Tab-separated table of C-alpha atoms and ligand atoms in Angstrom:
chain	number	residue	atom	x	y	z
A	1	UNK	CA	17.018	-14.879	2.428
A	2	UNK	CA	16.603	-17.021	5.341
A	3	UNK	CA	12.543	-15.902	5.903
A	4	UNK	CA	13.433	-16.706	9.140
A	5	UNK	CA	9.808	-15.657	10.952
A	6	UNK	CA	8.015	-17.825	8.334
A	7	UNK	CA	6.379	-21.306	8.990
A	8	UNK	CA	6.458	-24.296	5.879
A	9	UNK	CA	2.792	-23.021	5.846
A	10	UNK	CA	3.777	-19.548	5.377
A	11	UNK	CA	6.518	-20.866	2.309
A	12	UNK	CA	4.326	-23.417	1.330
A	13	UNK	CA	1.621	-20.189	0.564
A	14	UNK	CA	4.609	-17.930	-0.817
A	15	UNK	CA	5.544	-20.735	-3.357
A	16	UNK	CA	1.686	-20.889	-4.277
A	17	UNK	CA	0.983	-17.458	-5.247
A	18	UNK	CA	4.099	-16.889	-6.806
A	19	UNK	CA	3.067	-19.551	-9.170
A	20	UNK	CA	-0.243	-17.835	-9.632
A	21	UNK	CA	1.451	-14.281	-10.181
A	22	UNK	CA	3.980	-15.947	-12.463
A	23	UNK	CA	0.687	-16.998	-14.642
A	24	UNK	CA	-1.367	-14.938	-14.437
A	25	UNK	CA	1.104	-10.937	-13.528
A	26	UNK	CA	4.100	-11.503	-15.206
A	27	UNK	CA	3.100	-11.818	-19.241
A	28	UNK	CA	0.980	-8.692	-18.652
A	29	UNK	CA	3.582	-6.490	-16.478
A	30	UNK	CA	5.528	-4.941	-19.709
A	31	UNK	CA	1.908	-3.680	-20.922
A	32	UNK	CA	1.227	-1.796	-17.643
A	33	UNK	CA	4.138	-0.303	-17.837
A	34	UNK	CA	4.999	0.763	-21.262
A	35	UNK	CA	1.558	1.275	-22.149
A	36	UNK	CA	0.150	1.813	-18.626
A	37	UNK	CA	-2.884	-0.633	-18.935
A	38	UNK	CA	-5.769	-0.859	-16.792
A	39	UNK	CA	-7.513	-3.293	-18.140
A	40	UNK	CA	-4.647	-5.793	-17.622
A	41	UNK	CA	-4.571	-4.523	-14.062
A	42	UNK	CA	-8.061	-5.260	-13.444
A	43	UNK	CA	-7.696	-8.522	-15.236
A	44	UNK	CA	-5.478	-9.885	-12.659
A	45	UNK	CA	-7.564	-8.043	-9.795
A	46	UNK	CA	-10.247	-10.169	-11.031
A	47	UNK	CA	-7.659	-13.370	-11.394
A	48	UNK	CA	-6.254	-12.788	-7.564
A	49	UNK	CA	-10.074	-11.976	-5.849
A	50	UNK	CA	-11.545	-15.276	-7.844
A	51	UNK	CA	-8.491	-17.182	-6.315
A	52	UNK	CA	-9.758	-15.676	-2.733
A	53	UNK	CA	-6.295	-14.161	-2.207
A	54	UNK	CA	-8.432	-10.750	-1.557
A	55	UNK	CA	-9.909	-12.287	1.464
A	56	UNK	CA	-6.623	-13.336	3.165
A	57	UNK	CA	-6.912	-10.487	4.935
A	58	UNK	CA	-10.166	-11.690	6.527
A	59	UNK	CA	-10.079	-14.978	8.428
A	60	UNK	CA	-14.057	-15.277	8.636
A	61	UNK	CA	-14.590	-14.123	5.021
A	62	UNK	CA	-11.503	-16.419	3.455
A	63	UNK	CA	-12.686	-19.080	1.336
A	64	UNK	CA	-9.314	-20.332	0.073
A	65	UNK	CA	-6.357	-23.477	0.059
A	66	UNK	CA	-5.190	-22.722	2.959
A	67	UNK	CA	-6.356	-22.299	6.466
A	68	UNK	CA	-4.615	-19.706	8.256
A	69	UNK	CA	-4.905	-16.431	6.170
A	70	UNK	CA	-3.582	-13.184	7.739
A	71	UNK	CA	-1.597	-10.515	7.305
A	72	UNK	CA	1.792	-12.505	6.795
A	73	UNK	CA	-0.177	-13.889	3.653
A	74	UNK	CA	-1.053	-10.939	2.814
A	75	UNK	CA	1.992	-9.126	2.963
A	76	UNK	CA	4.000	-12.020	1.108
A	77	UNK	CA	0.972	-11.399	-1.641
A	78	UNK	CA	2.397	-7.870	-1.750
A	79	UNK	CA	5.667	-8.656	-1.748
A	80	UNK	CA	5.290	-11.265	-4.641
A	81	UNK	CA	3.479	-9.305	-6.905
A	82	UNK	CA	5.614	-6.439	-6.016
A	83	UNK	CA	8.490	-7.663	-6.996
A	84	UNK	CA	6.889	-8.566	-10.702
A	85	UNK	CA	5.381	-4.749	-10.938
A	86	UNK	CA	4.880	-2.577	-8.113
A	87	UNK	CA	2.279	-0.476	-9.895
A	88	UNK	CA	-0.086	-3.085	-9.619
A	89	UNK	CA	0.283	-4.160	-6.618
A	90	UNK	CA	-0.558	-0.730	-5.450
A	91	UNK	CA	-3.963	-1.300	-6.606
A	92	UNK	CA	-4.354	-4.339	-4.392
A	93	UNK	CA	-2.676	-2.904	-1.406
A	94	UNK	CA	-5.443	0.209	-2.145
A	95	UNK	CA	-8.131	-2.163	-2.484
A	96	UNK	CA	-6.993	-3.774	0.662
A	97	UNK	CA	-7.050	-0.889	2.529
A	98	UNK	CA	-10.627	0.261	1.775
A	99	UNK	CA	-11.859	-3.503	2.761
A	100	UNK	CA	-10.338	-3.445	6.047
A	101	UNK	CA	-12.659	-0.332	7.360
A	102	UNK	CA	-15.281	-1.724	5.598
A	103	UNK	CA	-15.338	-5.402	7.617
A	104	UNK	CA	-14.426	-3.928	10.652
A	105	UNK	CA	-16.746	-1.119	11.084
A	106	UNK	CA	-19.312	-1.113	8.239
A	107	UNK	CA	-23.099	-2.882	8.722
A	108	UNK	CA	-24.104	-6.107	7.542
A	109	UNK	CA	-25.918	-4.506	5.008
A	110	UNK	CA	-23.248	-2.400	3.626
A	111	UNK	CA	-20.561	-5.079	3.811
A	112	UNK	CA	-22.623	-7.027	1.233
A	113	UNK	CA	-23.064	-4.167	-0.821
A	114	UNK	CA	-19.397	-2.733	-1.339
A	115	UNK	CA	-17.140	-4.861	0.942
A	116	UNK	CA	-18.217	-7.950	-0.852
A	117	UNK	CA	-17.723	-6.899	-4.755
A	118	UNK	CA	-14.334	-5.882	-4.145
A	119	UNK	CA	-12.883	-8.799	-2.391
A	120	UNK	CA	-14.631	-11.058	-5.461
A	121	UNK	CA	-12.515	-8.853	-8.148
A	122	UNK	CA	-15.923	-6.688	-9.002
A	123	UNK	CA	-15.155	-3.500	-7.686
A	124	UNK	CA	-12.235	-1.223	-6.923
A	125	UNK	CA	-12.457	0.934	-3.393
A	126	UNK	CA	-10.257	4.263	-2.640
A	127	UNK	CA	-9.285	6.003	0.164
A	128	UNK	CA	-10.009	9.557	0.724
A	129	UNK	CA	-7.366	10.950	3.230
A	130	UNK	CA	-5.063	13.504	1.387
A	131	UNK	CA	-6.063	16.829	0.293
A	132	UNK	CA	-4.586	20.250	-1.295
A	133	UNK	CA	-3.979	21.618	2.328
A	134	UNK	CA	-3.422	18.322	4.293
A	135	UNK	CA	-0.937	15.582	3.594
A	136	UNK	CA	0.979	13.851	7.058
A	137	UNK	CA	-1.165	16.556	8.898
A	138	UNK	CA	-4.215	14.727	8.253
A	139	UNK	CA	-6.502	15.898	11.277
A	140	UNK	CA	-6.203	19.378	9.622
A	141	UNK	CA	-8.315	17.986	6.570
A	142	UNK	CA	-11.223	20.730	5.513
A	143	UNK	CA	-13.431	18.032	4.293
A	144	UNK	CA	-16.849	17.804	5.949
A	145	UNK	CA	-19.109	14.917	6.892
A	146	UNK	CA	-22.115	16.711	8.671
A	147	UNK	CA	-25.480	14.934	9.295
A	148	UNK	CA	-29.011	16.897	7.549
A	149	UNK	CA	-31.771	15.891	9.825
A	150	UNK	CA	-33.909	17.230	7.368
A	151	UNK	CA	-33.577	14.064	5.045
A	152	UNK	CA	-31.573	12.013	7.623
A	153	UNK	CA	-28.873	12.043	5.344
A	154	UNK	CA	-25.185	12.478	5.559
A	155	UNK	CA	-23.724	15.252	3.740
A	156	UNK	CA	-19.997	14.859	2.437
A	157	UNK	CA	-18.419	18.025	0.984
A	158	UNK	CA	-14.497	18.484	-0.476
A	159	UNK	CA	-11.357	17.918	-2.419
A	160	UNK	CA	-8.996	15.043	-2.520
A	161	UNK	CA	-5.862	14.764	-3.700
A	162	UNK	CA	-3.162	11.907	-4.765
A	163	UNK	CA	-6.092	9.113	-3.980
A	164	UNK	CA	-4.924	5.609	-5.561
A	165	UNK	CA	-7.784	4.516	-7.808
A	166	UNK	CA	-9.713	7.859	-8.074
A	167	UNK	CA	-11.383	7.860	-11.227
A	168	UNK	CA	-11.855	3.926	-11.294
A	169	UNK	CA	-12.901	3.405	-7.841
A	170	UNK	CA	-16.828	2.222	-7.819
A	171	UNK	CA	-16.787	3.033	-3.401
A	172	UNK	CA	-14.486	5.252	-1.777
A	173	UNK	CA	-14.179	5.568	2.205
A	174	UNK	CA	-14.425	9.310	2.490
A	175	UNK	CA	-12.461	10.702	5.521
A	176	UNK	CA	-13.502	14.333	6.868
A	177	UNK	CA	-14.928	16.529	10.350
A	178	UNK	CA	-18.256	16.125	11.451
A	179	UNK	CA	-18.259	19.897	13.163
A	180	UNK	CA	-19.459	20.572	17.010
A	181	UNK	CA	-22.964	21.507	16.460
A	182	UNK	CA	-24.891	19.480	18.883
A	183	UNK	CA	-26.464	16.892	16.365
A	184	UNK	CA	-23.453	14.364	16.620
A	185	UNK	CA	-19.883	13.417	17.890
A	186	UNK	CA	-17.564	15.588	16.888
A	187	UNK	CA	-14.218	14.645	15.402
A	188	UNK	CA	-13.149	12.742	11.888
A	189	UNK	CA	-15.720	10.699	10.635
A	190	UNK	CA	-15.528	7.623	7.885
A	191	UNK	CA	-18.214	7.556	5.376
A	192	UNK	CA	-18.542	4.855	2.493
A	193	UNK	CA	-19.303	7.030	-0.430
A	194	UNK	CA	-20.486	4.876	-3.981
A	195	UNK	CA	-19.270	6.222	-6.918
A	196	UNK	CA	-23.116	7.025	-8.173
A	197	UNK	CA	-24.212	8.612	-4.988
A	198	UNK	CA	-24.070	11.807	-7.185
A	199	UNK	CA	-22.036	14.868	-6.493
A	200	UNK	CA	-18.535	13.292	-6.832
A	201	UNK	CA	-16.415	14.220	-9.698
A	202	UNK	CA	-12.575	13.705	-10.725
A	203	UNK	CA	-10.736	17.002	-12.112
A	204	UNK	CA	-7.968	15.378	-12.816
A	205	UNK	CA	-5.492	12.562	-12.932
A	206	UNK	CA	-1.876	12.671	-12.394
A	207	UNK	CA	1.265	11.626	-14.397
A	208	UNK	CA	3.712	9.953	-12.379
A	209	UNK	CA	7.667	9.366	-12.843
A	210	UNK	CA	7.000	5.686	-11.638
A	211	UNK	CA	4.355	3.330	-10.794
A	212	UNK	CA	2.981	3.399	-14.446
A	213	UNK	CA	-0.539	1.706	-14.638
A	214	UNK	CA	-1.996	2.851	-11.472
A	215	UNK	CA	-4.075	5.582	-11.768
A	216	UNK	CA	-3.796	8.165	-9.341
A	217	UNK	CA	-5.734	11.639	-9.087
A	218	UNK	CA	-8.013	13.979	-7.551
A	219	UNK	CA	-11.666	13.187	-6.165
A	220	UNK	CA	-14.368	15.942	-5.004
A	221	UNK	CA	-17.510	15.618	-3.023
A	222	UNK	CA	-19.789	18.129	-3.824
A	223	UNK	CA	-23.031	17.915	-1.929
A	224	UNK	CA	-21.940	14.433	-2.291
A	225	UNK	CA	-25.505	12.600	0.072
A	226	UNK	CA	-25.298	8.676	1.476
A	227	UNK	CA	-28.228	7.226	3.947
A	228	UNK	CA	-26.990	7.174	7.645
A	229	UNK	CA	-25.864	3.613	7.797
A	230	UNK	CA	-22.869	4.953	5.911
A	231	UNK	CA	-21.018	5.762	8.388
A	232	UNK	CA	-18.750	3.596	9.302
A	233	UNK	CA	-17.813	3.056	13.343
A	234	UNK	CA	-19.882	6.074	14.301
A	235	UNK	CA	-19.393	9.686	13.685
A	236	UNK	CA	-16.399	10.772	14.891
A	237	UNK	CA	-14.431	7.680	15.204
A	238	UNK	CA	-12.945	8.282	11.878
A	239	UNK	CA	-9.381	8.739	13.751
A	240	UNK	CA	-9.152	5.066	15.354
A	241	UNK	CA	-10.637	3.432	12.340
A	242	UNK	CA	-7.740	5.152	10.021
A	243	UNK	CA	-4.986	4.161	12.785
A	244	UNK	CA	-6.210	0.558	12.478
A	245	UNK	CA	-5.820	1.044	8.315
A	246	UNK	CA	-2.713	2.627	8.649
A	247	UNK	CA	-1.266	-0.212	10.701
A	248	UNK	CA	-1.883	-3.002	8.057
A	249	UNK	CA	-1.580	-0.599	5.002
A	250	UNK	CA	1.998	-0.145	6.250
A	251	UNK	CA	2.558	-3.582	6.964
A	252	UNK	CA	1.723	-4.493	3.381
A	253	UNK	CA	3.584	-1.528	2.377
A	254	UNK	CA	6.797	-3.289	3.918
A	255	UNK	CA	5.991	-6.309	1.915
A	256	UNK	CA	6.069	-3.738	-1.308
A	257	UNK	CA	9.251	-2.790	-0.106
A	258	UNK	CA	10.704	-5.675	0.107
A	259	UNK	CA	9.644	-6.959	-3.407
A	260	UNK	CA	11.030	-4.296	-4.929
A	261	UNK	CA	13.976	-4.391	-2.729
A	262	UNK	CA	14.645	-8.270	-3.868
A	263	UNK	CA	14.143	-7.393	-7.646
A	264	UNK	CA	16.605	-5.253	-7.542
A	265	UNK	CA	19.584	-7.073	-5.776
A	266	UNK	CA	18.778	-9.864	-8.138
A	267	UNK	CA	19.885	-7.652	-10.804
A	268	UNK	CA	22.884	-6.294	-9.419
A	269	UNK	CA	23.776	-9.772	-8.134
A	270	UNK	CA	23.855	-10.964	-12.086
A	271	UNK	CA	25.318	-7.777	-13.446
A	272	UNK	CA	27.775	-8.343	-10.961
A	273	UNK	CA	28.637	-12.104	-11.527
A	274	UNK	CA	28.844	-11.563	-15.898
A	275	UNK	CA	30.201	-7.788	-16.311
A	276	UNK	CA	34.228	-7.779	-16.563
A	277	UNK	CA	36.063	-4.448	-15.740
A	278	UNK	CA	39.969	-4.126	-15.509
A	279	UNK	CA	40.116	-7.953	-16.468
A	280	UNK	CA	37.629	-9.069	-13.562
A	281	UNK	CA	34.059	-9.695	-12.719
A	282	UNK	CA	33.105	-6.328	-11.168
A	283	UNK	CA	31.899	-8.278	-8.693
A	284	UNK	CA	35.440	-9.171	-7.606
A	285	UNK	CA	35.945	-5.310	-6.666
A	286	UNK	CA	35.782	-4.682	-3.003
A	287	UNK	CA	33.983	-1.969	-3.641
A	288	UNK	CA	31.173	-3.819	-5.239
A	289	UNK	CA	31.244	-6.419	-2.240
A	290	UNK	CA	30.547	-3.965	-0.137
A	291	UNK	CA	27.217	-2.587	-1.774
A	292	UNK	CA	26.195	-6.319	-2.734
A	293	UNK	CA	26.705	-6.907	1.458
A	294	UNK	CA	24.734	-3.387	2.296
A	295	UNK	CA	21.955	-4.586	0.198
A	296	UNK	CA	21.886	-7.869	1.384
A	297	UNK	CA	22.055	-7.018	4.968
A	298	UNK	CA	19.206	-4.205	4.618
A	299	UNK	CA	17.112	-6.381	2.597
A	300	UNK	CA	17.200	-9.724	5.615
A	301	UNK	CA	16.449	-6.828	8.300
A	302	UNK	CA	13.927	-5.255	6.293
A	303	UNK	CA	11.951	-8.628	6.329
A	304	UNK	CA	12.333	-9.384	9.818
A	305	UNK	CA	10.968	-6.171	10.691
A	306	UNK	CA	8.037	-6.545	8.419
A	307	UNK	CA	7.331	-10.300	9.204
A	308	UNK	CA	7.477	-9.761	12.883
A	309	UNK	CA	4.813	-7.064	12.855
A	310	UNK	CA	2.465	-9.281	10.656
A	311	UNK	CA	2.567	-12.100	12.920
A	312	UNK	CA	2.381	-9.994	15.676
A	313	UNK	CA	-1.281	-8.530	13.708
A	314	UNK	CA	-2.078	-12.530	13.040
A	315	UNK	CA	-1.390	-13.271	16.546
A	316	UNK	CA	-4.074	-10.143	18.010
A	317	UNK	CA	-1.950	-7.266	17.955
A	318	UNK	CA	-3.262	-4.248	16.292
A	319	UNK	CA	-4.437	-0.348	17.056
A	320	UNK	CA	-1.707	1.837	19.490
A	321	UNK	CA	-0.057	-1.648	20.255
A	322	UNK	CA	1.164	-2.338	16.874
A	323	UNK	CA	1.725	1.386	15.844
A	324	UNK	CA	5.181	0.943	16.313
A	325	UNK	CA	6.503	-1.923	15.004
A	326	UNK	CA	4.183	-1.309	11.849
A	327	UNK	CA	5.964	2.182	11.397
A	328	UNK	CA	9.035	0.349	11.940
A	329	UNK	CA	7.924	-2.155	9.015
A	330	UNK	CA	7.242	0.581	6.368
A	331	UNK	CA	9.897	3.085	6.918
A	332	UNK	CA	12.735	-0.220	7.174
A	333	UNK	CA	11.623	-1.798	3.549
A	334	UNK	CA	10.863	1.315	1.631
A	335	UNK	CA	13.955	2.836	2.804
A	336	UNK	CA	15.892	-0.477	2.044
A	337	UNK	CA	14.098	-0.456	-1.743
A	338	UNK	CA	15.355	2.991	-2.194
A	339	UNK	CA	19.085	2.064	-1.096
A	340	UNK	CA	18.760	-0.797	-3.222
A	341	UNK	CA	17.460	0.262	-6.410
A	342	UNK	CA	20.074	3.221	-5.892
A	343	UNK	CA	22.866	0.908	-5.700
A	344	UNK	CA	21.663	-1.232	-8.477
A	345	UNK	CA	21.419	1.751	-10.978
A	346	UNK	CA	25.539	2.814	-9.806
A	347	UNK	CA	26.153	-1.290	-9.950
A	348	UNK	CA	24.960	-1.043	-13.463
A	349	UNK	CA	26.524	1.930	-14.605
A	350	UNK	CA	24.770	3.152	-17.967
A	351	UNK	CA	22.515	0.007	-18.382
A	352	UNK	CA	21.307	1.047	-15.209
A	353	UNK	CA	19.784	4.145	-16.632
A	354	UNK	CA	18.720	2.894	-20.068
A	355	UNK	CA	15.204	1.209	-20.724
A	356	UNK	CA	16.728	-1.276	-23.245
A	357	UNK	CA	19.226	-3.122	-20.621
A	358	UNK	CA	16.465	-4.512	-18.651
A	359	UNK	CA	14.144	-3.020	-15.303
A	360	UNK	CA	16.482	-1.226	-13.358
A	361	UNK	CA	15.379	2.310	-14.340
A	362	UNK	CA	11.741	1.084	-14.075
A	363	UNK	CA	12.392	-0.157	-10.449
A	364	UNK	CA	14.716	3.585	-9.325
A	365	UNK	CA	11.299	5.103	-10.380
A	366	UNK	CA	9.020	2.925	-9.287
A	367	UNK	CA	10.557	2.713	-5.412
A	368	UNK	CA	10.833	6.503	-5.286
A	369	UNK	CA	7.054	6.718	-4.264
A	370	UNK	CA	7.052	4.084	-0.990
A	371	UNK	CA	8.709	6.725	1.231
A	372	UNK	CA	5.941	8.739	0.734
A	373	UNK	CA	2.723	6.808	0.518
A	374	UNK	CA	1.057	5.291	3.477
A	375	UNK	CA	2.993	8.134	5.639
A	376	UNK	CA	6.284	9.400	4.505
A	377	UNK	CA	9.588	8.140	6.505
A	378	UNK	CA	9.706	11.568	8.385
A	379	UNK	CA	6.234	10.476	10.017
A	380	UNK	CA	6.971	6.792	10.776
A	381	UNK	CA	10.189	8.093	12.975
A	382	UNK	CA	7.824	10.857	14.596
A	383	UNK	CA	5.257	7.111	15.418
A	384	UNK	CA	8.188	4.808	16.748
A	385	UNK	CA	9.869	8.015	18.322
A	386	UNK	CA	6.811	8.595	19.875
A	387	UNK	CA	6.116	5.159	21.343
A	388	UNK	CA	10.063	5.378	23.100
A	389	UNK	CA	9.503	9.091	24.899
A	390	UNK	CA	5.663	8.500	25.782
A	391	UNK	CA	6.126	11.342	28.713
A	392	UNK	CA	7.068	14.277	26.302
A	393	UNK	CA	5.178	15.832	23.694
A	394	UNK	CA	5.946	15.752	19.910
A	395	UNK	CA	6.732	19.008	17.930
A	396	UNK	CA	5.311	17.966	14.678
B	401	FAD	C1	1.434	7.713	-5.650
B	401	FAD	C2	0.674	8.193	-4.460
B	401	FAD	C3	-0.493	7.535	-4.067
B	401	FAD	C4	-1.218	7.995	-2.963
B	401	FAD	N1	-2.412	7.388	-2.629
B	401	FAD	C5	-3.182	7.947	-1.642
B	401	FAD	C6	-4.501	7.439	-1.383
B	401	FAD	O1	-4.954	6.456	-1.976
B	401	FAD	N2	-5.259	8.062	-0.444
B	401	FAD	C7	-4.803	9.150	0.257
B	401	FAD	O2	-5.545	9.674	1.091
B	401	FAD	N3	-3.566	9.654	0.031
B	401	FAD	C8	-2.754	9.092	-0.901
B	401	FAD	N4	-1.501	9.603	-1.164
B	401	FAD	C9	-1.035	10.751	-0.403
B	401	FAD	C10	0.093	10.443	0.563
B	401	FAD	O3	-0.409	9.750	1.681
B	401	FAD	C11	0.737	11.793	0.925
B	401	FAD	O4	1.435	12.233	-0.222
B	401	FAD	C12	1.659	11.698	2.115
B	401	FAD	O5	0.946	11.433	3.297
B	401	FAD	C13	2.457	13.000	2.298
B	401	FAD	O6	1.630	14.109	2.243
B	401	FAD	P1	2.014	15.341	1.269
B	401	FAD	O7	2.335	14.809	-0.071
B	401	FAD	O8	0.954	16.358	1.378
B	401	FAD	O9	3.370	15.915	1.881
B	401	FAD	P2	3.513	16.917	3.113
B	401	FAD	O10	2.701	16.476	4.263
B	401	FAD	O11	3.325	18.295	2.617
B	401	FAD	O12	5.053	16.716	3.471
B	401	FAD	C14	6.107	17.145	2.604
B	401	FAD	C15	7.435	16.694	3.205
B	401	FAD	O13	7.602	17.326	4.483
B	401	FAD	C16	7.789	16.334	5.491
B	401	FAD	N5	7.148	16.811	6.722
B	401	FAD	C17	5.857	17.161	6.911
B	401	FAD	N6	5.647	17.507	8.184
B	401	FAD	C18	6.836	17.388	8.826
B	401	FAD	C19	7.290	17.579	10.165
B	401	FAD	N7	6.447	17.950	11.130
B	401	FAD	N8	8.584	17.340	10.448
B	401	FAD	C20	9.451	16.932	9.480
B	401	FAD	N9	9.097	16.719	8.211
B	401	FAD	C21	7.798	16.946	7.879
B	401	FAD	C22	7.146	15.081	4.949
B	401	FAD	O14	7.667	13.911	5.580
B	401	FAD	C23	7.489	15.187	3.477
B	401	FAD	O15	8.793	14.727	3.279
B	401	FAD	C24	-0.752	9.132	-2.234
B	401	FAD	C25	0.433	9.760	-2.626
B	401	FAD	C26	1.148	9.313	-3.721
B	401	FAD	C27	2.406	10.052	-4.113
């Protein structure tokens, strides 16, 4: 790829932490997947956040090498480590996305208690968005954050679904409606819920086709109480602070696109160079050329997409103003890791399907789930299509 949006510093950083994932991700990646193991997850959590890669994301709070963290850094992190295993890099991307709302909106007080231990490796955050009833209709959640003047408390009450480090989590950003009843602003309110605030419980967790290692599952809030400075942003400005979370979760999201994207044309470019067919490399078949060309093609405009709406974020771009072209970033590279791994698999024939010829079939699995997390592709289009008619109204 030509990484044509990226400075020497930016290359200089990807070269870096590739080393560092090379060390420190790769010996450990066949264990999360074949034996789907936390603890070697959390081991390199704690590896990455003692580097200070977790802070990249936070220029005042970054105590690393370089000196111009952001989200391109970021987002190469992702892509990196995505391209090694996917599943783990979900965690990171997860415990990304419950820092951000946590420096942006949270107290001084409550950054140092939760924002802190996560981006040093101690803790794990969640989100709380998705529930039995609600999944791209979020603002139709039935969760409830209401205030009790009676203790000055905030009460949270309900049931989450598919939440990315559910039953490990040790603080989870709890999204749900304050009601109209006169007390406080109504609307979708943020609340930073720690795992031993009693009341909070995890039926169950689920078994995925892909992504083996990450733990995914359900999270309830039963009575669930947290003091008032819990609140993050306000009551009722739950709704801006999860657009400004979407926007970099699906930035990051493109970078986990486009590592898995890469890992797999690197396997159909060998397959293609050393397998013989009718006498020939199969990559002599037109036929072949023009999947090895598709890939390649999707895979460069998948990365200027993504790249162009992290440096637009590094550069001050963010809320409605990067909704777009961060929608744009997520639905390009996930949909480009799903045509690629696709294409790998039929490049491969049956040692594309097979767990002994190498990670193909790990990768088709693995990429299935990026069309769907963060927003699925059918929402992104509604975002960009959105931003291009402003004057009419969508039908969702
Ligand atoms: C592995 C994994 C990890 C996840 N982690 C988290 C997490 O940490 N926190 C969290 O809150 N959530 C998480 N999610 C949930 C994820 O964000 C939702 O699955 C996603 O938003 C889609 O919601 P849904 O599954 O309820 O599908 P639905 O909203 O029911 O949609 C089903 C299908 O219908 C389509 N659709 C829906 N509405 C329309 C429409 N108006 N027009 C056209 N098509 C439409 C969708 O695009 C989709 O294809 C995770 C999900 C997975 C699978």
């Amino acid at each position: 790829m030509q990484d044509f949006l990226l400075t020497d510093e930016d290359r200089a950083f990807r070269t870096e932490v590739r080393a560092f994932l090379q060390r420190e991700l790769a010996p450990r990646a066949a264990d999360i997947e074949e034996r789907r193991d936390w603890d070697a997850v959390k081991h390199v959590v704690r590896a990455l956040a003692q580097a200070g890669y977790l802070r990249l994301m936070f220029a005042d709070l970054y105590r690393g090498s370089l000196k111009k963290p952001g989200l391109t850094h970021a987002t190469i992190l992702s892509e990196e480590a995505s391209a090694i295993n996917y599943a783990f890099e979900t965690t990171i991307a997860t415990a990304l996305s419950c820092a951000y709302p946590l420096h942006r909106h949270a107290s001084e007080a409550l950054r140092e208690a939760y924002l802190e231990p996560i981006l040093d490796g101690r803790a794990v955050g969640a989100i709380c968005v998705t529930e039995p009833g609600t999944g791209s209709d979020s603002a139709d959640m039935q969760t409830r954050v209401e205030y009790d003047a009676r203790t000055d408390e905030w009460v949270v009450n309900g049931f989450k679904r598919y939440i990315s480090n559910a039953s490990v989590a040790d603080v989870y950003i709890a999204y749900g409606i304050t009601p109209r009843d006169g007390t406080s602003k109504p609307g979708i309110t943020a609340v930073a819920v720690p795992k031993d605030a009693g009341g909070i419980s995890f039926p169950r967790n689920y078994t995925f086709m892909g992504r083996h290692g990450c733990i995914v599952g359900e999270v309830k809030f039963d009575n669930c109480r947290v003091p008032v400075d819990h609140v993050l942003g306000g009551a009722g400005e739950g709704s801006a602070i999860m657009r400004g979370m979407f926007n970099f979760e699906r930035a990051i999201l493109g970078g986990s696109g486009l590592g898995v994207a890469r890992s797999a044309f690197e396997i159909a470019r060998a397959h293609a160079q050393s397998r013989k067919t009718f006498g020939q490399f199969l990559g002599c078949k037109q036929l072949i050329w023009d999947k090895i060309a598709q890939m390649s093609w999707r895979i460069d405009a998948a990365e200027l997409i993504t790249y162009r709406a992290t440096k637009m974020y590094d550069a001050g771009v963010d809320g409605r103003a990067l909704m777009k072209e961060a929608a744009m970033a997520k639905l390009v590279a996930t949909e480009t890791a799903n045509f690629c791994v696709n294409e790998t698999v039929q490049i491969l024939g049956g040692d594309g399907l097979t767990k002994e010829y190498g990670r193909a079939e790990q990768l088709y699995r693995d990429a299935r789930a990026l069309t769907i997390v963060g927003g699925t592709s059918e929402m992104a289009k509604y975002l960009i299509a959105s931003r291009d008619l402003p004057d009419l109204k969508i039908n969702l």
